[in-house]
mmCIF file with all atom_site columns, C-alpha atoms in Angstrom:
data_model
loop_
_atom_site.group_PDB
_atom_site.id
_atom_site.type_symbol
_atom_site.label_atom_id
_atom_site.label_alt_id
_atom_site.label_comp_id
_atom_site.label_asym_id
_atom_site.label_entity_id
_atom_site.label_seq_id
_atom_site.pdbx_PDB_ins_code
_atom_site.Cartn_x
_atom_site.Cartn_y
_atom_site.Cartn_z
_atom_site.occupancy
_atom_site.B_iso_or_equiv
_atom_site.pdbx_formal_charge
_atom_site.auth_seq_id
_atom_site.auth_comp_id
_atom_site.auth_asym_id
_atom_site.auth_atom_id
_atom_site.pdbx_PDB_model_num
ATOM 1   C CA . MET U 1 1   ? 211.880 -46.696  73.447  1.00 0.00 ? 1   MET U CA 1
ATOM 2   C CA . PRO U 1 2   ? 215.085 -47.892  71.801  1.00 0.00 ? 2   PRO U CA 1
ATOM 3   C CA . SER U 1 3   ? 217.796 -48.806  74.235  1.00 0.00 ? 3   SER U CA 1
ATOM 4   C CA . SER U 1 4   ? 221.082 -47.079  74.220  1.00 0.00 ? 4   SER U CA 1
ATOM 5   C CA . PRO U 1 5   ? 224.331 -48.938  73.473  1.00 0.00 ? 5   PRO U CA 1
ATOM 6   C CA . GLU U 1 6   ? 225.406 -48.451  77.089  1.00 0.00 ? 6   GLU U CA 1
ATOM 7   C CA . SER U 1 7   ? 222.324 -50.230  78.500  1.00 0.00 ? 7   SER U CA 1
ATOM 8   C CA . ASP U 1 8   ? 222.906 -53.230  76.154  1.00 0.00 ? 8   ASP U CA 1
ATOM 9   C CA . THR U 1 9   ? 226.408 -53.778  77.495  1.00 0.00 ? 9   THR U CA 1
ATOM 10  C CA . GLN U 1 10  ? 225.184 -53.633  81.063  1.00 0.00 ? 10  GLN U CA 1
ATOM 11  C CA . ALA U 1 11  ? 222.464 -56.285  80.475  1.00 0.00 ? 11  ALA U CA 1
ATOM 12  C CA . THR U 1 12  ? 224.849 -58.801  78.839  1.00 0.00 ? 12  THR U CA 1
ATOM 13  C CA . PRO U 1 13  ? 228.106 -59.498  80.639  1.00 0.00 ? 13  PRO U CA 1
ATOM 14  C CA . PRO U 1 14  ? 231.235 -59.329  78.540  1.00 0.00 ? 14  PRO U CA 1
ATOM 15  C CA . ILE U 1 15  ? 232.481 -62.627  77.075  1.00 0.00 ? 15  ILE U CA 1
ATOM 16  C CA . ASP U 1 16  ? 235.471 -62.713  79.439  1.00 0.00 ? 16  ASP U CA 1
ATOM 17  C CA . GLN U 1 17  ? 233.140 -62.655  82.459  1.00 0.00 ? 17  GLN U CA 1
ATOM 18  C CA . ALA U 1 18  ? 230.856 -65.402  80.979  1.00 0.00 ? 18  ALA U CA 1
ATOM 19  C CA . GLN U 1 19  ? 233.669 -67.971  80.480  1.00 0.00 ? 19  GLN U CA 1
ATOM 20  C CA . PRO U 1 20  ? 233.800 -69.150  84.122  1.00 0.00 ? 20  PRO U CA 1
ATOM 21  C CA . GLU U 1 21  ? 230.002 -69.445  84.180  1.00 0.00 ? 21  GLU U CA 1
ATOM 22  C CA . ILE U 1 22  ? 230.031 -71.513  80.968  1.00 0.00 ? 22  ILE U CA 1
ATOM 23  C CA . GLY U 1 23  ? 232.660 -73.820  82.506  1.00 0.00 ? 23  GLY U CA 1
ATOM 24  C CA . GLU U 1 24  ? 230.568 -74.249  85.655  1.00 0.00 ? 24  GLU U CA 1
ATOM 25  C CA . LEU U 1 25  ? 227.466 -75.023  83.588  1.00 0.00 ? 25  LEU U CA 1
ATOM 26  C CA . ALA U 1 26  ? 229.384 -77.519  81.453  1.00 0.00 ? 26  ALA U CA 1
ATOM 27  C CA . ALA U 1 27  ? 230.676 -79.262  84.598  1.00 0.00 ? 27  ALA U CA 1
ATOM 28  C CA . GLU U 1 28  ? 227.162 -79.329  86.071  1.00 0.00 ? 28  GLU U CA 1
ATOM 29  C CA . LEU U 1 29  ? 225.785 -80.760  82.814  1.00 0.00 ? 29  LEU U CA 1
ATOM 30  C CA . GLU U 1 30  ? 228.478 -83.448  82.900  1.00 0.00 ? 30  GLU U CA 1
ATOM 31  C CA . ARG U 1 31  ? 227.558 -84.353  86.495  1.00 0.00 ? 31  ARG U CA 1
ATOM 32  C CA . ILE U 1 32  ? 223.855 -84.537  85.579  1.00 0.00 ? 32  ILE U CA 1
ATOM 33  C CA . GLU U 1 33  ? 224.608 -86.708  82.525  1.00 0.00 ? 33  GLU U CA 1
ATOM 34  C CA . ASP U 1 34  ? 226.715 -89.011  84.714  1.00 0.00 ? 34  ASP U CA 1
ATOM 35  C CA . ARG U 1 35  ? 223.907 -89.334  87.280  1.00 0.00 ? 35  ARG U CA 1
ATOM 36  C CA . TYR U 1 36  ? 221.428 -89.986  84.447  1.00 0.00 ? 36  TYR U CA 1
ATOM 37  C CA . LYS U 1 37  ? 223.626 -92.751  82.972  1.00 0.00 ? 37  LYS U CA 1
ATOM 38  C CA . ARG U 1 38  ? 224.105 -94.322  86.412  1.00 0.00 ? 38  ARG U CA 1
ATOM 39  C CA . ALA U 1 39  ? 220.357 -94.217  87.024  1.00 0.00 ? 39  ALA U CA 1
ATOM 40  C CA . LEU U 1 40  ? 219.736 -95.921  83.667  1.00 0.00 ? 40  LEU U CA 1
ATOM 41  C CA . ALA U 1 41  ? 222.328 -98.590  84.486  1.00 0.00 ? 41  ALA U CA 1
ATOM 42  C CA . ASP U 1 42  ? 220.777 -99.133  87.936  1.00 0.00 ? 42  ASP U CA 1
ATOM 43  C CA . LEU U 1 43  ? 217.336 -99.484  86.370  1.00 0.00 ? 43  LEU U CA 1
ATOM 44  C CA . ASP U 1 44  ? 218.650 -101.972 83.812  1.00 0.00 ? 44  ASP U CA 1
ATOM 45  C CA . ASN U 1 45  ? 220.348 -103.995 86.570  1.00 0.00 ? 45  ASN U CA 1
ATOM 46  C CA . TYR U 1 46  ? 217.137 -103.935 88.624  1.00 0.00 ? 46  TYR U CA 1
ATOM 47  C CA . ARG U 1 47  ? 215.107 -105.213 85.659  1.00 0.00 ? 47  ARG U CA 1
ATOM 48  C CA . LYS U 1 48  ? 217.573 -108.058 85.058  1.00 0.00 ? 48  LYS U CA 1
ATOM 49  C CA . ARG U 1 49  ? 217.656 -108.967 88.759  1.00 0.00 ? 49  ARG U CA 1
ATOM 50  C CA . ALA U 1 50  ? 213.844 -108.911 88.962  1.00 0.00 ? 50  ALA U CA 1
ATOM 51  C CA . ALA U 1 51  ? 213.599 -111.135 85.870  1.00 0.00 ? 51  ALA U CA 1
ATOM 52  C CA . ARG U 1 52  ? 216.081 -113.632 87.368  1.00 0.00 ? 52  ARG U CA 1
ATOM 53  C CA . GLU U 1 53  ? 214.174 -113.666 90.663  1.00 0.00 ? 53  GLU U CA 1
ATOM 54  C CA . MET U 1 54  ? 210.913 -114.245 88.823  1.00 0.00 ? 54  MET U CA 1
ATOM 55  C CA . GLU U 1 55  ? 212.454 -117.133 86.846  1.00 0.00 ? 55  GLU U CA 1
ATOM 56  C CA . THR U 1 56  ? 213.772 -118.641 90.083  1.00 0.00 ? 56  THR U CA 1
ATOM 57  C CA . ARG U 1 57  ? 210.389 -118.373 91.789  1.00 0.00 ? 57  ARG U CA 1
ATOM 58  C CA . VAL U 1 58  ? 208.549 -119.848 88.807  1.00 0.00 ? 58  VAL U CA 1
ATOM 59  C CA . ALA U 1 59  ? 211.038 -122.735 88.630  1.00 0.00 ? 59  ALA U CA 1
ATOM 60  C CA . ALA U 1 60  ? 210.694 -123.408 92.369  1.00 0.00 ? 60  ALA U CA 1
ATOM 61  C CA . ALA U 1 61  ? 206.900 -123.390 92.161  1.00 0.00 ? 61  ALA U CA 1
ATOM 62  C CA . GLN U 1 62  ? 206.984 -125.623 89.107  1.00 0.00 ? 62  GLN U CA 1
ATOM 63  C CA . GLU U 1 63  ? 209.325 -128.083 90.837  1.00 0.00 ? 63  GLU U CA 1
ATOM 64  C CA . ALA U 1 64  ? 207.109 -128.155 93.935  1.00 0.00 ? 64  ALA U CA 1
ATOM 65  C CA . ILE U 1 65  ? 203.983 -128.904 91.913  1.00 0.00 ? 65  ILE U CA 1
ATOM 66  C CA . ILE U 1 66  ? 205.770 -131.553 89.854  1.00 0.00 ? 66  ILE U CA 1
ATOM 67  C CA . GLY U 1 67  ? 207.186 -133.106 93.036  1.00 0.00 ? 67  GLY U CA 1
ATOM 68  C CA . ASP U 1 68  ? 203.676 -133.432 94.450  1.00 0.00 ? 68  ASP U CA 1
ATOM 69  C CA . TRP U 1 69  ? 202.438 -134.864 91.139  1.00 0.00 ? 69  TRP U CA 1
ATOM 70  C CA . LEU U 1 70  ? 205.255 -137.445 91.201  1.00 0.00 ? 70  LEU U CA 1
ATOM 71  C CA . ASN U 1 71  ? 204.080 -138.725 94.565  1.00 0.00 ? 71  ASN U CA 1
ATOM 72  C CA . VAL U 1 72  ? 200.654 -139.362 93.040  1.00 0.00 ? 72  VAL U CA 1
ATOM 73  C CA . VAL U 1 73  ? 202.262 -141.094 90.037  1.00 0.00 ? 73  VAL U CA 1
ATOM 74  C CA . ASP U 1 74  ? 204.235 -143.313 92.429  1.00 0.00 ? 74  ASP U CA 1
ATOM 75  C CA . SER U 1 75  ? 201.054 -144.273 94.280  1.00 0.00 ? 75  SER U CA 1
ATOM 76  C CA . LEU U 1 76  ? 199.258 -145.065 91.056  1.00 0.00 ? 76  LEU U CA 1
ATOM 77  C CA . GLU U 1 77  ? 202.198 -147.177 89.821  1.00 0.00 ? 77  GLU U CA 1
ATOM 78  C CA . ARG U 1 78  ? 202.050 -149.190 93.051  1.00 0.00 ? 78  ARG U CA 1
ATOM 79  C CA . ALA U 1 79  ? 198.294 -149.626 92.601  1.00 0.00 ? 79  ALA U CA 1
ATOM 80  C CA . VAL U 1 80  ? 198.821 -150.916 89.046  1.00 0.00 ? 80  VAL U CA 1
ATOM 81  C CA . GLN U 1 81  ? 201.452 -153.397 90.324  1.00 0.00 ? 81  GLN U CA 1
ATOM 82  C CA . MET U 1 82  ? 199.166 -154.601 93.122  1.00 0.00 ? 82  MET U CA 1
ATOM 83  C CA . GLU U 1 83  ? 196.263 -154.984 90.695  1.00 0.00 ? 83  GLU U CA 1
ATOM 84  C CA . ALA U 1 84  ? 198.430 -157.079 88.306  1.00 0.00 ? 84  ALA U CA 1
ATOM 85  C CA . ASN U 1 85  ? 195.575 -159.280 87.095  1.00 0.00 ? 85  ASN U CA 1
ATOM 86  C CA . GLY U 1 86  ? 192.638 -157.589 88.754  1.00 0.00 ? 86  GLY U CA 1
ATOM 87  C CA . PRO U 1 87  ? 189.608 -155.993 87.151  1.00 0.00 ? 87  PRO U CA 1
ATOM 88  C CA . CYS U 1 88  ? 190.854 -152.412 87.692  1.00 0.00 ? 88  CYS U CA 1
ATOM 89  C CA . ARG U 1 89  ? 194.266 -152.860 86.066  1.00 0.00 ? 89  ARG U CA 1
ATOM 90  C CA . ASP U 1 90  ? 193.303 -151.496 82.644  1.00 0.00 ? 90  ASP U CA 1
ATOM 91  C CA . GLY U 1 91  ? 191.625 -148.416 84.094  1.00 0.00 ? 91  GLY U CA 1
ATOM 92  C CA . LEU U 1 92  ? 194.511 -147.682 86.454  1.00 0.00 ? 92  LEU U CA 1
ATOM 93  C CA . SER U 1 93  ? 197.022 -148.179 83.636  1.00 0.00 ? 93  SER U CA 1
ATOM 94  C CA . ALA U 1 94  ? 195.104 -145.767 81.419  1.00 0.00 ? 94  ALA U CA 1
ATOM 95  C CA . VAL U 1 95  ? 195.103 -143.103 84.148  1.00 0.00 ? 95  VAL U CA 1
ATOM 96  C CA . LEU U 1 96  ? 198.822 -143.676 84.781  1.00 0.00 ? 96  LEU U CA 1
ATOM 97  C CA . GLU U 1 97  ? 199.549 -143.325 81.078  1.00 0.00 ? 97  GLU U CA 1
ATOM 98  C CA . GLN U 1 98  ? 197.594 -140.063 80.995  1.00 0.00 ? 98  GLN U CA 1
ATOM 99  C CA . MET U 1 99  ? 199.503 -138.720 84.009  1.00 0.00 ? 99  MET U CA 1
ATOM 100 C CA . ASN U 1 100 ? 202.837 -139.626 82.421  1.00 0.00 ? 100 ASN U CA 1
ATOM 101 C CA . SER U 1 101 ? 201.703 -137.885 79.244  1.00 0.00 ? 101 SER U CA 1
ATOM 102 C CA . VAL U 1 102 ? 200.993 -134.682 81.198  1.00 0.00 ? 102 VAL U CA 1
ATOM 103 C CA . LEU U 1 103 ? 204.481 -134.863 82.716  1.00 0.00 ? 103 LEU U CA 1
ATOM 104 C CA . ALA U 1 104 ? 206.027 -135.326 79.273  1.00 0.00 ? 104 ALA U CA 1
ATOM 105 C CA . GLN U 1 105 ? 204.092 -132.344 77.906  1.00 0.00 ? 105 GLN U CA 1
ATOM 106 C CA . GLU U 1 106 ? 205.603 -130.237 80.693  1.00 0.00 ? 106 GLU U CA 1
ATOM 107 C CA . GLY U 1 107 ? 209.121 -131.386 79.763  1.00 0.00 ? 107 GLY U CA 1
ATOM 108 C CA . VAL U 1 108 ? 209.511 -133.851 82.630  1.00 0.00 ? 108 VAL U CA 1
ATOM 109 C CA . HIS U 1 109 ? 211.274 -137.118 81.820  1.00 0.00 ? 109 HIS U CA 1
ATOM 110 C CA . ARG U 1 110 ? 212.334 -140.175 83.791  1.00 0.00 ? 110 ARG U CA 1
ATOM 111 C CA . ILE U 1 111 ? 215.961 -140.654 84.717  1.00 0.00 ? 111 ILE U CA 1
ATOM 112 C CA . GLY U 1 112 ? 217.716 -143.782 85.873  1.00 0.00 ? 112 GLY U CA 1
ATOM 113 C CA . ALA U 1 113 ? 217.389 -147.085 84.052  1.00 0.00 ? 113 ALA U CA 1
ATOM 114 C CA . PRO U 1 114 ? 219.117 -150.436 84.406  1.00 0.00 ? 114 PRO U CA 1
ATOM 115 C CA . GLY U 1 115 ? 222.371 -150.448 82.439  1.00 0.00 ? 115 GLY U CA 1
ATOM 116 C CA . GLU U 1 116 ? 222.959 -146.693 82.744  1.00 0.00 ? 116 GLU U CA 1
ATOM 117 C CA . ARG U 1 117 ? 226.166 -145.474 84.329  1.00 0.00 ? 117 ARG U CA 1
ATOM 118 C CA . PHE U 1 118 ? 225.636 -144.334 87.932  1.00 0.00 ? 118 PHE U CA 1
ATOM 119 C CA . ASP U 1 119 ? 225.726 -140.532 88.265  1.00 0.00 ? 119 ASP U CA 1
ATOM 120 C CA . PRO U 1 120 ? 225.506 -139.191 91.838  1.00 0.00 ? 120 PRO U CA 1
ATOM 121 C CA . GLN U 1 121 ? 224.031 -135.942 90.481  1.00 0.00 ? 121 GLN U CA 1
ATOM 122 C CA . ARG U 1 122 ? 221.049 -137.840 89.043  1.00 0.00 ? 122 ARG U CA 1
ATOM 123 C CA . HIS U 1 123 ? 220.871 -141.052 91.076  1.00 0.00 ? 123 HIS U CA 1
ATOM 124 C CA . ALA U 1 124 ? 220.770 -141.980 94.760  1.00 0.00 ? 124 ALA U CA 1
ATOM 125 C CA . ALA U 1 125 ? 222.441 -145.325 95.423  1.00 0.00 ? 125 ALA U CA 1
ATOM 126 C CA . ILE U 1 126 ? 220.372 -147.183 98.010  1.00 0.00 ? 126 ILE U CA 1
ATOM 127 C CA . ALA U 1 127 ? 222.338 -150.424 97.642  1.00 0.00 ? 127 ALA U CA 1
ATOM 128 C CA . VAL U 1 128 ? 225.460 -151.828 96.024  1.00 0.00 ? 128 VAL U CA 1
ATOM 129 C CA . GLU U 1 129 ? 225.586 -155.403 94.750  1.00 0.00 ? 129 GLU U CA 1
ATOM 130 C CA . ASP U 1 130 ? 228.408 -157.570 93.458  1.00 0.00 ? 130 ASP U CA 1
ATOM 131 C CA . SER U 1 131 ? 227.961 -158.392 89.778  1.00 0.00 ? 131 SER U CA 1
ATOM 132 C CA . ALA U 1 132 ? 230.234 -160.252 87.390  1.00 0.00 ? 132 ALA U CA 1
ATOM 133 C CA . GLU U 1 133 ? 227.964 -159.477 84.416  1.00 0.00 ? 133 GLU U CA 1
ATOM 134 C CA . ALA U 1 134 ? 227.393 -155.727 84.800  1.00 0.00 ? 134 ALA U CA 1
ATOM 135 C CA . PRO U 1 135 ? 230.227 -153.195 84.499  1.00 0.00 ? 135 PRO U CA 1
ATOM 136 C CA . ASP U 1 136 ? 231.326 -151.421 87.677  1.00 0.00 ? 136 ASP U CA 1
ATOM 137 C CA . GLN U 1 137 ? 229.209 -148.377 88.632  1.00 0.00 ? 137 GLN U CA 1
ATOM 138 C CA . THR U 1 138 ? 226.239 -149.245 86.411  1.00 0.00 ? 138 THR U CA 1
ATOM 139 C CA . ILE U 1 139 ? 222.641 -149.372 87.557  1.00 0.00 ? 139 ILE U CA 1
ATOM 140 C CA . LEU U 1 140 ? 221.350 -152.888 88.196  1.00 0.00 ? 140 LEU U CA 1
ATOM 141 C CA . ALA U 1 141 ? 217.829 -151.970 89.334  1.00 0.00 ? 141 ALA U CA 1
ATOM 142 C CA . VAL U 1 142 ? 215.663 -148.902 89.904  1.00 0.00 ? 142 VAL U CA 1
ATOM 143 C CA . GLN U 1 143 ? 213.717 -148.905 93.157  1.00 0.00 ? 143 GLN U CA 1
ATOM 144 C CA . ARG U 1 144 ? 212.056 -145.519 92.568  1.00 0.00 ? 144 ARG U CA 1
ATOM 145 C CA . SER U 1 145 ? 212.125 -143.620 89.297  1.00 0.00 ? 145 SER U CA 1
ATOM 146 C CA . GLY U 1 146 ? 213.869 -140.294 89.147  1.00 0.00 ? 146 GLY U CA 1
ATOM 147 C CA . PHE U 1 147 ? 212.620 -137.332 87.150  1.00 0.00 ? 147 PHE U CA 1
ATOM 148 C CA . ALA U 1 148 ? 214.189 -134.297 85.558  1.00 0.00 ? 148 ALA U CA 1
ATOM 149 C CA . LEU U 1 149 ? 212.749 -131.133 84.079  1.00 0.00 ? 149 LEU U CA 1
ATOM 150 C CA . GLY U 1 150 ? 215.056 -130.360 81.213  1.00 0.00 ? 150 GLY U CA 1
ATOM 151 C CA . ASP U 1 151 ? 218.522 -130.613 82.785  1.00 0.00 ? 151 ASP U CA 1
ATOM 152 C CA . ARG U 1 152 ? 217.318 -129.950 86.358  1.00 0.00 ? 152 ARG U CA 1
ATOM 153 C CA . VAL U 1 153 ? 216.831 -133.024 88.506  1.00 0.00 ? 153 VAL U CA 1
ATOM 154 C CA . ILE U 1 154 ? 213.476 -132.814 90.272  1.00 0.00 ? 154 ILE U CA 1
ATOM 155 C CA . ARG U 1 155 ? 213.917 -136.108 92.095  1.00 0.00 ? 155 ARG U CA 1
ATOM 156 C CA . PRO U 1 156 ? 216.941 -138.416 91.860  1.00 0.00 ? 156 PRO U CA 1
ATOM 157 C CA . ALA U 1 157 ? 216.337 -142.059 90.978  1.00 0.00 ? 157 ALA U CA 1
ATOM 158 C CA . GLN U 1 158 ? 216.832 -144.529 93.818  1.00 0.00 ? 158 GLN U CA 1
ATOM 159 C CA . VAL U 1 159 ? 219.001 -147.253 92.350  1.00 0.00 ? 159 VAL U CA 1
ATOM 160 C CA . VAL U 1 160 ? 220.998 -150.392 93.062  1.00 0.00 ? 160 VAL U CA 1
ATOM 161 C CA . VAL U 1 161 ? 224.537 -150.045 91.719  1.00 0.00 ? 161 VAL U CA 1
ATOM 162 C CA . ALA U 1 162 ? 226.888 -152.781 90.487  1.00 0.00 ? 162 ALA U CA 1
ATOM 163 C CA . ARG U 1 163 ? 230.412 -153.356 91.721  1.00 0.00 ? 163 ARG U CA 1
ATOM 164 C CA . PRO U 1 164 ? 232.926 -156.032 90.822  1.00 0.00 ? 164 PRO U CA 1
ATOM 165 C CA . PRO U 1 165 ? 232.630 -159.223 92.890  1.00 0.00 ? 165 PRO U CA 1
ATOM 166 C CA . GLN U 1 166 ? 234.776 -159.226 96.006  1.00 0.00 ? 166 GLN U CA 1
ATOM 167 C CA . SER U 1 167 ? 237.305 -162.042 95.930  1.00 0.00 ? 167 SER U CA 1
ATOM 168 C CA . ALA U 1 168 ? 237.176 -164.424 98.848  1.00 0.00 ? 168 ALA U CA 1
ATOM 169 C CA . GLY U 1 169 ? 240.456 -164.045 100.620 1.00 0.00 ? 169 GLY U CA 1
#
């Protein structure tokens, strides 16, 4: 049955009555869009934070493993020094070379060498000696090698640092 014109006007509110409802819906849509954008931003921040935490954990684990490996390298270096002319020297040296190669492949390099300028961020001064030949604050000797992974110091070098001779007064 066709509807009469009167029933059509009753089913659809007049435009004047719909305006406040449209405004309320637009405001609600704006609030929902704002919440959606905030949720996206929170998710993005969470992803970045999780990635940073993962990088930090991986770096810490890597440094711990390398630190343990360095203790073994130190022991092997001492064994090579003790076996200076002994029958095992060549074998020990070959193993030490292989271990150093593994460290290099992982991006680990030695820090601290005689003649370098002392840097307290990379070196630990275990002694200071008067020296007329070496410039002030340079490394005279390395007691234990230091190592870095990229720019991060894994273990500072233990060094003897030069200072100008003290005048007898």
